[in-house]
Amino acid sequence: MLDYNPRLYAESHSFVQNMMYDPHFGDFFLMGPNDTASVPHWWDSAEPLWITAEKKGLRSALYWWDGCQVEIRGRKPTFCRKYKYVGYAWPTVNEDTREALLSALQLLGNNEMQLVQIYYEPVDFYGHKYGPNSIERKKAVKDIDDLLDLVQREMAGRGLLNKVNLVVVSDHGMTSTDSRGLSVINLQQLIDMDDIQYMIYYGATSMLLPYEVASKNYYIRGLDIPGKSIPTGSSISLGSHGYDPYEVPDMRGIFFARGPGLKKNYISPPLQMVDIYGILCELLGIQPLPNNGTKSVTKGIVALPLSSANRLSQASVDVTTGDLTTGRKKFEDCFQLPI
């Protein structure tokens, strides 16, 4: 799941997985496009960037960014195109993304919007399905690389290079989980599964909810209860994430940026996901909410302090990949760093 609120660690914003169970409400969260992803109480623990921007009088547009469809603390973005899962036969995803990117430039150029966020999923989807080094995933990386090349050429042609900041990030990396290189943990050999009420999700992590008093009378399994998932199959994705980035370097994401509010040709030390929030707030000219980011990182990247009176438009594109440029340097005036 893309991190909808990168200013805080999961212990504060409460999104700890793609699938979750809330014992207080007694319900399940399954990431979009499942309807449970639009239930408001899941999103109320913390305020995302676009809501803060809207409260400060800025207008935001989000494309396929899960959560934008939800009213959070009484607010929604000015425009939201609801998250669409690329695995459900979306053959026009690149054409639609191209349209969204060009629309974003028009909105930003006319100052109709001050914040645009666009999520591009194919790099993540094909990494899971075919593996991070597969032909399919490499094609997805090339596709978004070509789209970002188009965006920058359009920015130059429209005179926006000195008016709009472009930020490209990923919310995680991807590593190969081909069965030949895996250490399989068989939970049935470690615990009594009759003591488990729910097993939610699988892969790098899983969530287990035991019975308060273990019952030996019945055993819940499979997908036979609506809104609940207990995986029972043995299939393994060829690519996955969620491992410790300090132990598995493939988990590290990317951060590329260019624009008038950013230092040119600057290579920063590694940063954390929570540091990005402060950078974006500086570029938008808004006061950040309390966050887990490091202020010194923001000061090192942003070229000058920006006030709301001298606000720069901000375009943000989320790309789930660890290899954006596919060998070609498109961001001549950018900096890049691993996160």
mmCIF file of C-alpha atoms in Angstrom:
data_model
loop_
_atom_site.group_PDB
_atom_site.id
_atom_site.type_symbol
_atom_site.label_atom_id
_atom_site.label_comp_id
_atom_site.label_asym_id
_atom_site.label_seq_id
_atom_site.Cartn_x
_atom_site.Cartn_y
_atom_site.Cartn_z
ATOM 1 C CA MET A 1 0.000 0.000 0.000
ATOM 2 C CA LEU A 2 1.331 3.439 -0.808
ATOM 3 C CA ASP A 3 1.945 5.472 2.305
ATOM 4 C CA TYR A 4 -0.853 8.016 2.335
ATOM 5 C CA ASN A 5 0.681 9.979 5.209
ATOM 6 C CA PRO A 6 4.479 10.044 5.048
ATOM 7 C CA ARG A 7 4.904 12.610 7.843
ATOM 8 C CA LEU A 8 4.463 10.014 10.592
ATOM 9 C CA TYR A 9 5.565 6.514 11.400
ATOM 10 C CA ALA A 10 2.929 3.791 11.241
ATOM 11 C CA GLU A 11 2.586 3.736 15.022
ATOM 12 C CA SER A 12 0.969 7.177 14.723
ATOM 13 C CA HIS A 13 -0.966 7.072 11.451
ATOM 14 C CA SER A 14 -2.135 3.482 12.120
ATOM 15 C CA PHE A 15 -1.703 2.103 8.589
ATOM 16 C CA VAL A 16 0.493 -0.875 9.346
ATOM 17 C CA GLN A 17 -0.424 -3.114 6.402
ATOM 18 C CA ASN A 18 -2.505 -3.474 3.241
ATOM 19 C CA MET A 19 -5.012 -5.526 5.206
ATOM 20 C CA MET A 20 -5.884 -4.877 8.842
ATOM 21 C CA TYR A 21 -8.349 -5.687 11.577
ATOM 22 C CA ASP A 22 -9.621 -3.093 14.059
ATOM 23 C CA PRO A 23 -10.825 -4.752 17.282
ATOM 24 C CA HIS A 24 -12.459 -1.502 18.442
ATOM 25 C CA PHE A 25 -14.755 -1.262 15.413
ATOM 26 C CA GLY A 26 -14.728 -4.995 14.762
ATOM 27 C CA ASP A 27 -14.100 -4.597 11.040
ATOM 28 C CA PHE A 28 -11.462 -5.193 8.402
ATOM 29 C CA PHE A 29 -9.515 -2.908 6.095
ATOM 30 C CA LEU A 30 -8.669 -4.267 2.656
ATOM 31 C CA MET A 31 -6.783 -1.827 0.460
ATOM 32 C CA GLY A 32 -8.507 -0.244 -2.532
ATOM 33 C CA PRO A 33 -10.374 -0.873 -4.702
ATOM 34 C CA ASN A 34 -12.166 -2.792 -1.932
ATOM 35 C CA ASP A 35 -15.007 -0.745 -0.440
ATOM 36 C CA THR A 36 -13.569 -1.070 3.062
ATOM 37 C CA ALA A 37 -10.752 1.277 1.988
ATOM 38 C CA SER A 38 -13.277 4.121 1.911
ATOM 39 C CA VAL A 39 -14.545 3.721 5.479
ATOM 40 C CA PRO A 40 -13.619 7.044 7.171
ATOM 41 C CA HIS A 41 -12.500 5.793 10.585
ATOM 42 C CA TRP A 42 -9.416 4.137 9.103
ATOM 43 C CA TRP A 43 -8.142 7.518 7.906
ATOM 44 C CA ASP A 44 -8.796 9.690 10.941
ATOM 45 C CA SER A 45 -5.667 8.927 12.956
ATOM 46 C CA ALA A 46 -3.554 11.475 11.093
ATOM 47 C CA GLU A 47 -3.978 14.274 8.587
ATOM 48 C CA PRO A 48 -2.374 13.773 5.137
ATOM 49 C CA LEU A 49 -0.592 16.494 3.189
ATOM 50 C CA TRP A 50 -3.448 17.283 0.818
ATOM 51 C CA ILE A 51 -5.874 17.924 3.670
ATOM 52 C CA THR A 52 -3.414 20.259 5.400
ATOM 53 C CA ALA A 53 -2.882 22.069 2.093
ATOM 54 C CA GLU A 54 -6.641 22.466 1.599
ATOM 55 C CA LYS A 55 -7.014 23.860 5.124
ATOM 56 C CA LYS A 56 -4.333 26.441 4.310
ATOM 57 C CA GLY A 57 -6.283 27.632 1.281
ATOM 58 C CA LEU A 58 -4.440 25.650 -1.389
ATOM 59 C CA ARG A 59 -6.227 23.520 -3.962
ATOM 60 C CA SER A 60 -5.174 19.927 -4.518
ATOM 61 C CA ALA A 61 -5.837 17.332 -7.214
ATOM 62 C CA LEU A 62 -5.097 13.649 -6.696
ATOM 63 C CA TYR A 63 -5.128 10.932 -9.355
ATOM 64 C CA TRP A 64 -5.504 7.252 -8.341
ATOM 65 C CA TRP A 65 -4.196 8.108 -4.869
ATOM 66 C CA ASP A 66 -5.999 5.860 -2.413
ATOM 67 C CA GLY A 67 -7.618 7.868 0.358
ATOM 68 C CA CYS A 68 -8.435 10.921 -1.724
ATOM 69 C CA GLN A 69 -12.019 9.645 -1.987
ATOM 70 C CA VAL A 70 -12.442 9.751 1.801
ATOM 71 C CA GLU A 71 -13.547 12.732 3.849
ATOM 72 C CA ILE A 72 -10.762 13.119 6.396
ATOM 73 C CA ARG A 73 -11.398 15.398 9.343
ATOM 74 C CA GLY A 74 -14.184 17.098 7.467
ATOM 75 C CA ARG A 75 -12.217 17.732 4.256
ATOM 76 C CA LYS A 76 -11.564 16.276 0.824
ATOM 77 C CA PRO A 77 -9.195 17.388 -1.948
ATOM 78 C CA THR A 78 -10.556 19.775 -4.554
ATOM 79 C CA PHE A 79 -10.346 16.975 -7.135
ATOM 80 C CA CYS A 80 -10.000 13.222 -6.700
ATOM 81 C CA ARG A 81 -9.788 10.472 -9.271
ATOM 82 C CA LYS A 82 -10.323 7.352 -7.182
ATOM 83 C CA TYR A 83 -7.670 4.655 -6.984
ATOM 84 C CA LYS A 84 -7.938 2.083 -9.761
ATOM 85 C CA TYR A 85 -6.197 -1.273 -9.528
ATOM 86 C CA VAL A 86 -4.045 -1.949 -12.569
ATOM 87 C CA GLY A 87 -4.531 -5.696 -12.128
ATOM 88 C CA TYR A 88 -8.197 -5.387 -13.131
ATOM 89 C CA ALA A 89 -7.640 -5.088 -16.892
ATOM 90 C CA TRP A 90 -6.557 -1.459 -17.293
ATOM 91 C CA PRO A 91 -5.006 -1.497 -20.782
ATOM 92 C CA THR A 92 -5.021 2.298 -21.090
ATOM 93 C CA VAL A 93 -3.086 2.987 -17.876
ATOM 94 C CA ASN A 94 -0.210 4.697 -19.710
ATOM 95 C CA GLU A 95 -2.505 6.793 -21.888
ATOM 96 C CA ASP A 96 -4.566 7.763 -18.834
ATOM 97 C CA THR A 97 -1.430 8.648 -16.873
ATOM 98 C CA ARG A 98 -0.190 10.757 -19.773
ATOM 99 C CA GLU A 99 -3.508 12.611 -19.801
ATOM 100 C CA ALA A 100 -3.324 13.144 -16.030
ATOM 101 C CA LEU A 101 0.239 14.469 -16.189
ATOM 102 C CA LEU A 102 -0.568 16.942 -18.948
ATOM 103 C CA SER A 103 -3.723 17.994 -17.120
ATOM 104 C CA ALA A 104 -1.637 18.550 -13.992
ATOM 105 C CA LEU A 105 0.700 20.878 -15.858
ATOM 106 C CA GLN A 106 -2.232 22.897 -17.122
ATOM 107 C CA LEU A 107 -3.781 23.124 -13.662
ATOM 108 C CA LEU A 108 -0.492 24.133 -12.075
ATOM 109 C CA GLY A 109 0.438 26.519 -14.858
ATOM 110 C CA ASN A 110 -2.895 28.329 -14.534
ATOM 111 C CA ASN A 111 -2.619 28.271 -10.724
ATOM 112 C CA GLU A 112 -5.927 26.393 -10.557
ATOM 113 C CA MET A 113 -4.201 23.831 -8.332
ATOM 114 C CA GLN A 114 -1.157 24.207 -6.131
ATOM 115 C CA LEU A 115 -0.637 20.527 -5.311
ATOM 116 C CA VAL A 116 -1.056 17.589 -7.696
ATOM 117 C CA GLN A 117 -0.320 13.989 -6.708
ATOM 118 C CA ILE A 118 -0.373 11.157 -9.255
ATOM 119 C CA TYR A 119 0.108 7.478 -8.456
ATOM 120 C CA TYR A 120 1.474 5.099 -11.116
ATOM 121 C CA GLU A 121 1.100 1.446 -10.131
ATOM 122 C CA PRO A 122 2.371 -0.795 -12.992
ATOM 123 C CA VAL A 123 5.986 -0.887 -11.746
ATOM 124 C CA ASP A 124 4.771 -2.256 -8.425
ATOM 125 C CA PHE A 125 2.160 -4.589 -9.920
ATOM 126 C CA TYR A 126 4.482 -6.231 -12.436
ATOM 127 C CA GLY A 127 7.248 -6.444 -9.845
ATOM 128 C CA HIS A 128 4.969 -8.537 -7.650
ATOM 129 C CA LYS A 129 3.559 -10.655 -10.462
ATOM 130 C CA TYR A 130 6.666 -11.361 -12.536
ATOM 131 C CA GLY A 131 9.556 -10.327 -10.289
ATOM 132 C CA PRO A 132 11.617 -7.118 -10.065
ATOM 133 C CA ASN A 133 14.045 -8.159 -12.810
ATOM 134 C CA SER A 134 11.397 -9.365 -15.254
ATOM 135 C CA ILE A 135 10.876 -8.055 -18.771
ATOM 136 C CA GLU A 136 7.382 -6.935 -17.800
ATOM 137 C CA ARG A 137 8.586 -4.801 -14.911
ATOM 138 C CA LYS A 138 11.444 -3.308 -16.903
ATOM 139 C CA LYS A 139 8.924 -2.275 -19.543
ATOM 140 C CA ALA A 140 6.789 -0.595 -16.862
ATOM 141 C CA VAL A 141 9.855 1.317 -15.646
ATOM 142 C CA LYS A 142 10.613 2.431 -19.200
ATOM 143 C CA ASP A 143 6.988 3.486 -19.705
ATOM 144 C CA ILE A 144 6.964 5.816 -16.690
ATOM 145 C CA ASP A 145 10.448 7.033 -17.580
ATOM 146 C CA ASP A 146 9.169 8.057 -21.009
ATOM 147 C CA LEU A 147 6.164 9.777 -19.431
ATOM 148 C CA LEU A 148 8.387 11.755 -17.077
ATOM 149 C CA ASP A 149 10.582 12.730 -20.017
ATOM 150 C CA LEU A 150 7.444 14.012 -21.750
ATOM 151 C CA VAL A 151 6.434 15.968 -18.639
ATOM 152 C CA GLN A 152 9.761 17.767 -18.480
ATOM 153 C CA ARG A 153 9.736 18.605 -22.173
ATOM 154 C CA GLU A 154 6.200 19.951 -21.753
ATOM 155 C CA MET A 155 7.286 21.968 -18.728
ATOM 156 C CA ALA A 156 10.069 23.513 -20.781
ATOM 157 C CA GLY A 157 7.732 24.273 -23.680
ATOM 158 C CA ARG A 158 5.165 25.889 -21.390
ATOM 159 C CA GLY A 159 7.701 27.936 -19.463
ATOM 160 C CA LEU A 160 7.077 26.049 -16.222
ATOM 161 C CA LEU A 161 10.571 24.863 -15.330
ATOM 162 C CA ASN A 162 11.059 27.902 -13.106
ATOM 163 C CA LYS A 163 7.513 27.850 -11.747
ATOM 164 C CA VAL A 164 6.686 24.246 -10.880
ATOM 165 C CA ASN A 165 8.560 21.819 -8.653
ATOM 166 C CA LEU A 166 8.464 18.198 -9.787
ATOM 167 C CA VAL A 167 9.045 15.481 -7.200
ATOM 168 C CA VAL A 168 9.209 11.754 -8.001
ATOM 169 C CA VAL A 169 9.178 9.308 -5.112
ATOM 170 C CA SER A 170 8.479 5.675 -4.326
ATOM 171 C CA ASP A 171 6.949 4.336 -1.154
ATOM 172 C CA HIS A 172 9.141 1.229 -1.111
ATOM 173 C CA GLY A 173 11.521 -0.879 -3.140
ATOM 174 C CA MET A 174 11.094 -4.437 -4.402
ATOM 175 C CA THR A 175 13.125 -7.605 -4.015
ATOM 176 C CA SER A 176 12.972 -10.983 -5.674
ATOM 177 C CA THR A 177 11.070 -13.621 -3.714
ATOM 178 C CA ASP A 178 11.545 -16.450 -6.143
ATOM 179 C CA SER A 179 10.970 -19.665 -4.203
ATOM 180 C CA ARG A 180 14.518 -20.836 -4.914
ATOM 181 C CA GLY A 181 15.917 -18.098 -2.686
ATOM 182 C CA LEU A 182 13.339 -18.145 0.099
ATOM 183 C CA SER A 183 13.413 -19.466 3.610
ATOM 184 C CA VAL A 184 9.872 -20.716 4.158
ATOM 185 C CA ILE A 185 8.342 -20.351 7.612
ATOM 186 C CA ASN A 186 5.588 -22.909 8.136
ATOM 187 C CA LEU A 187 3.379 -21.459 10.871
ATOM 188 C CA GLN A 188 1.575 -24.753 11.378
ATOM 189 C CA GLN A 189 4.826 -26.189 12.689
ATOM 190 C CA LEU A 190 5.263 -23.328 15.160
ATOM 191 C CA ILE A 191 1.817 -22.604 16.566
ATOM 192 C CA ASP A 192 -1.515 -24.329 16.994
ATOM 193 C CA MET A 193 -3.619 -22.795 14.229
ATOM 194 C CA ASP A 194 -6.795 -23.702 16.132
ATOM 195 C CA ASP A 195 -5.831 -20.916 18.548
ATOM 196 C CA ILE A 196 -5.855 -18.302 15.774
ATOM 197 C CA GLN A 197 -9.020 -16.334 15.099
ATOM 198 C CA TYR A 198 -7.733 -14.356 12.101
ATOM 199 C CA MET A 199 -4.624 -14.502 9.975
ATOM 200 C CA ILE A 200 -4.477 -11.366 7.884
ATOM 201 C CA TYR A 201 -2.183 -10.923 4.885
ATOM 202 C CA TYR A 202 1.002 -12.782 4.010
ATOM 203 C CA GLY A 203 4.458 -12.164 2.581
ATOM 204 C CA ALA A 204 7.112 -10.252 4.533
ATOM 205 C CA THR A 205 4.707 -9.818 7.442
ATOM 206 C CA SER A 206 1.404 -11.220 8.594
ATOM 207 C CA MET A 207 -1.025 -10.379 11.382
ATOM 208 C CA LEU A 208 -2.346 -12.988 13.745
ATOM 209 C CA LEU A 209 -5.280 -12.441 16.094
ATOM 210 C CA PRO A 210 -5.541 -15.247 18.642
ATOM 211 C CA TYR A 211 -8.676 -16.127 20.525
ATOM 212 C CA GLU A 212 -8.742 -14.669 24.024
ATOM 213 C CA VAL A 213 -9.626 -18.150 25.185
ATOM 214 C CA ALA A 214 -8.451 -20.721 22.683
ATOM 215 C CA SER A 215 -11.312 -22.751 21.274
ATOM 216 C CA LYS A 216 -10.795 -26.266 19.976
ATOM 217 C CA ASN A 217 -14.310 -26.550 18.593
ATOM 218 C CA TYR A 218 -13.862 -24.848 15.235
ATOM 219 C CA TYR A 219 -11.251 -23.458 12.886
ATOM 220 C CA ILE A 220 -11.849 -20.479 10.573
ATOM 221 C CA ARG A 221 -9.988 -20.620 7.278
ATOM 222 C CA GLY A 222 -10.100 -19.478 3.664
ATOM 223 C CA LEU A 223 -12.245 -16.650 2.328
ATOM 224 C CA ASP A 224 -15.583 -18.010 3.464
ATOM 225 C CA ILE A 225 -16.315 -15.103 5.824
ATOM 226 C CA PRO A 226 -17.033 -11.738 4.085
ATOM 227 C CA GLY A 227 -14.491 -9.007 4.778
ATOM 228 C CA LYS A 228 -11.890 -11.379 6.181
ATOM 229 C CA SER A 229 -8.855 -13.008 4.618
ATOM 230 C CA ILE A 230 -7.003 -16.024 5.939
ATOM 231 C CA PRO A 231 -4.576 -17.160 3.228
ATOM 232 C CA THR A 232 -4.458 -20.922 2.810
ATOM 233 C CA GLY A 233 -2.653 -21.331 -0.519
ATOM 234 C CA SER A 234 1.028 -21.938 -1.106
ATOM 235 C CA SER A 235 1.578 -19.533 -4.011
ATOM 236 C CA ILE A 236 4.352 -16.967 -3.542
ATOM 237 C CA SER A 237 4.713 -13.649 -5.354
ATOM 238 C CA LEU A 238 7.885 -13.382 -7.426
ATOM 239 C CA GLY A 239 8.556 -9.931 -5.981
ATOM 240 C CA SER A 240 7.755 -8.442 -2.605
ATOM 241 C CA HIS A 241 8.533 -5.692 -0.100
ATOM 242 C CA GLY A 242 8.025 -4.958 3.572
ATOM 243 C CA TYR A 243 11.416 -6.200 4.751
ATOM 244 C CA ASP A 244 13.914 -4.194 6.814
ATOM 245 C CA PRO A 245 15.609 -1.672 4.453
ATOM 246 C CA TYR A 246 18.718 -1.714 6.641
ATOM 247 C CA GLU A 247 19.047 -5.450 6.084
ATOM 248 C CA VAL A 248 17.654 -5.671 2.536
ATOM 249 C CA PRO A 249 18.944 -2.780 0.371
ATOM 250 C CA ASP A 250 16.368 -3.574 -2.339
ATOM 251 C CA MET A 251 13.728 -2.123 0.006
ATOM 252 C CA ARG A 252 15.087 1.388 -0.414
ATOM 253 C CA GLY A 253 12.994 3.754 -2.488
ATOM 254 C CA ILE A 254 13.860 6.710 -4.695
ATOM 255 C CA PHE A 255 13.640 10.483 -4.520
ATOM 256 C CA PHE A 256 14.188 12.656 -7.594
ATOM 257 C CA ALA A 257 13.255 16.311 -7.797
ATOM 258 C CA ARG A 258 13.772 19.472 -9.817
ATOM 259 C CA GLY A 259 12.359 22.965 -9.679
ATOM 260 C CA PRO A 260 12.877 26.530 -8.522
ATOM 261 C CA GLY A 261 12.505 25.671 -4.850
ATOM 262 C CA LEU A 262 15.231 23.017 -4.888
ATOM 263 C CA LYS A 263 19.002 23.120 -4.906
ATOM 264 C CA LYS A 264 20.461 22.303 -8.306
ATOM 265 C CA ASN A 265 22.792 19.362 -8.936
ATOM 266 C CA TYR A 266 22.561 18.452 -5.278
ATOM 267 C CA ILE A 267 23.031 14.908 -4.000
ATOM 268 C CA SER A 268 21.682 14.490 -0.497
ATOM 269 C CA PRO A 269 22.599 11.884 2.074
ATOM 270 C CA PRO A 270 19.988 9.143 2.465
ATOM 271 C CA LEU A 271 16.675 10.279 3.877
ATOM 272 C CA GLN A 272 13.665 8.622 5.440
ATOM 273 C CA MET A 273 10.149 8.509 4.022
ATOM 274 C CA VAL A 274 9.012 10.829 6.820
ATOM 275 C CA ASP A 275 11.489 13.498 5.656
ATOM 276 C CA ILE A 276 9.623 14.023 2.376
ATOM 277 C CA TYR A 277 6.665 15.643 4.119
ATOM 278 C CA GLY A 278 8.751 18.552 5.413
ATOM 279 C CA ILE A 279 10.272 19.121 1.983
ATOM 280 C CA LEU A 280 6.853 19.296 0.335
ATOM 281 C CA CYS A 281 5.510 21.647 3.011
ATOM 282 C CA GLU A 282 8.441 23.994 2.417
ATOM 283 C CA LEU A 283 7.798 23.947 -1.324
ATOM 284 C CA LEU A 284 4.111 24.630 -0.763
ATOM 285 C CA GLY A 285 4.825 27.402 1.710
ATOM 286 C CA ILE A 286 2.728 25.887 4.494
ATOM 287 C CA GLN A 287 3.505 25.195 8.126
ATOM 288 C CA PRO A 288 4.042 21.458 8.623
ATOM 289 C CA LEU A 289 2.129 19.607 11.297
ATOM 290 C CA PRO A 290 4.127 17.760 13.970
ATOM 291 C CA ASN A 291 6.007 14.996 12.185
ATOM 292 C CA ASN A 292 8.786 12.440 12.488
ATOM 293 C CA GLY A 293 10.971 14.014 9.816
ATOM 294 C CA THR A 294 14.363 15.636 10.363
ATOM 295 C CA LYS A 295 14.424 19.409 9.796
ATOM 296 C CA SER A 296 18.091 19.456 8.815
ATOM 297 C CA VAL A 297 17.300 17.212 5.840
ATOM 298 C CA THR A 298 14.662 19.663 4.605
ATOM 299 C CA LYS A 299 16.991 22.627 5.004
ATOM 300 C CA GLY A 300 19.680 20.833 3.020
ATOM 301 C CA ILE A 301 17.414 20.150 0.030
ATOM 302 C CA VAL A 302 15.165 23.197 -0.272
ATOM 303 C CA ALA A 303 16.869 26.124 -1.989
ATOM 304 C CA LEU A 304 15.165 28.890 -0.037
ATOM 305 C CA PRO A 305 12.492 29.247 2.612
ATOM 306 C CA LEU A 306 9.095 29.823 1.055
ATOM 307 C CA SER A 307 6.212 31.717 2.581
ATOM 308 C CA SER A 308 2.552 31.423 1.673
ATOM 309 C CA ALA A 309 2.871 34.796 -0.028
ATOM 310 C CA ASN A 310 5.587 33.414 -2.290
ATOM 311 C CA ARG A 311 4.056 29.994 -2.856
ATOM 312 C CA LEU A 312 5.380 27.734 -5.583
ATOM 313 C CA SER A 313 3.199 25.171 -7.333
ATOM 314 C CA GLN A 314 4.078 21.612 -6.456
ATOM 315 C CA ALA A 315 3.652 18.534 -8.597
ATOM 316 C CA SER A 316 4.186 15.191 -6.943
ATOM 317 C CA VAL A 317 4.334 11.878 -8.771
ATOM 318 C CA ASP A 318 4.525 8.609 -6.873
ATOM 319 C CA VAL A 319 6.341 5.863 -8.756
ATOM 320 C CA THR A 320 6.800 2.484 -7.121
ATOM 321 C CA THR A 321 10.190 1.535 -8.512
ATOM 322 C CA GLY A 322 13.814 1.363 -7.531
ATOM 323 C CA ASP A 323 15.171 2.049 -11.017
ATOM 324 C CA LEU A 324 13.523 5.033 -12.601
ATOM 325 C CA THR A 325 15.805 6.242 -15.361
ATOM 326 C CA THR A 326 16.620 2.918 -17.079
ATOM 327 C CA GLY A 327 20.084 4.149 -17.953
ATOM 328 C CA ARG A 328 19.128 7.600 -19.246
ATOM 329 C CA LYS A 329 19.590 10.818 -17.276
ATOM 330 C CA LYS A 330 16.370 12.792 -17.680
ATOM 331 C CA PHE A 331 16.629 15.027 -14.599
ATOM 332 C CA GLU A 332 19.546 17.246 -15.620
ATOM 333 C CA ASP A 333 18.934 19.755 -12.825
ATOM 334 C CA CYS A 334 17.800 17.324 -10.161
ATOM 335 C CA PHE A 335 19.255 15.583 -7.181
ATOM 336 C CA GLN A 336 18.661 11.985 -6.277
ATOM 337 C CA LEU A 337 19.136 9.872 -3.222
ATOM 338 C CA PRO A 338 18.208 6.486 -1.825
ATOM 339 C CA ILE A 339 15.601 6.339 0.906
#
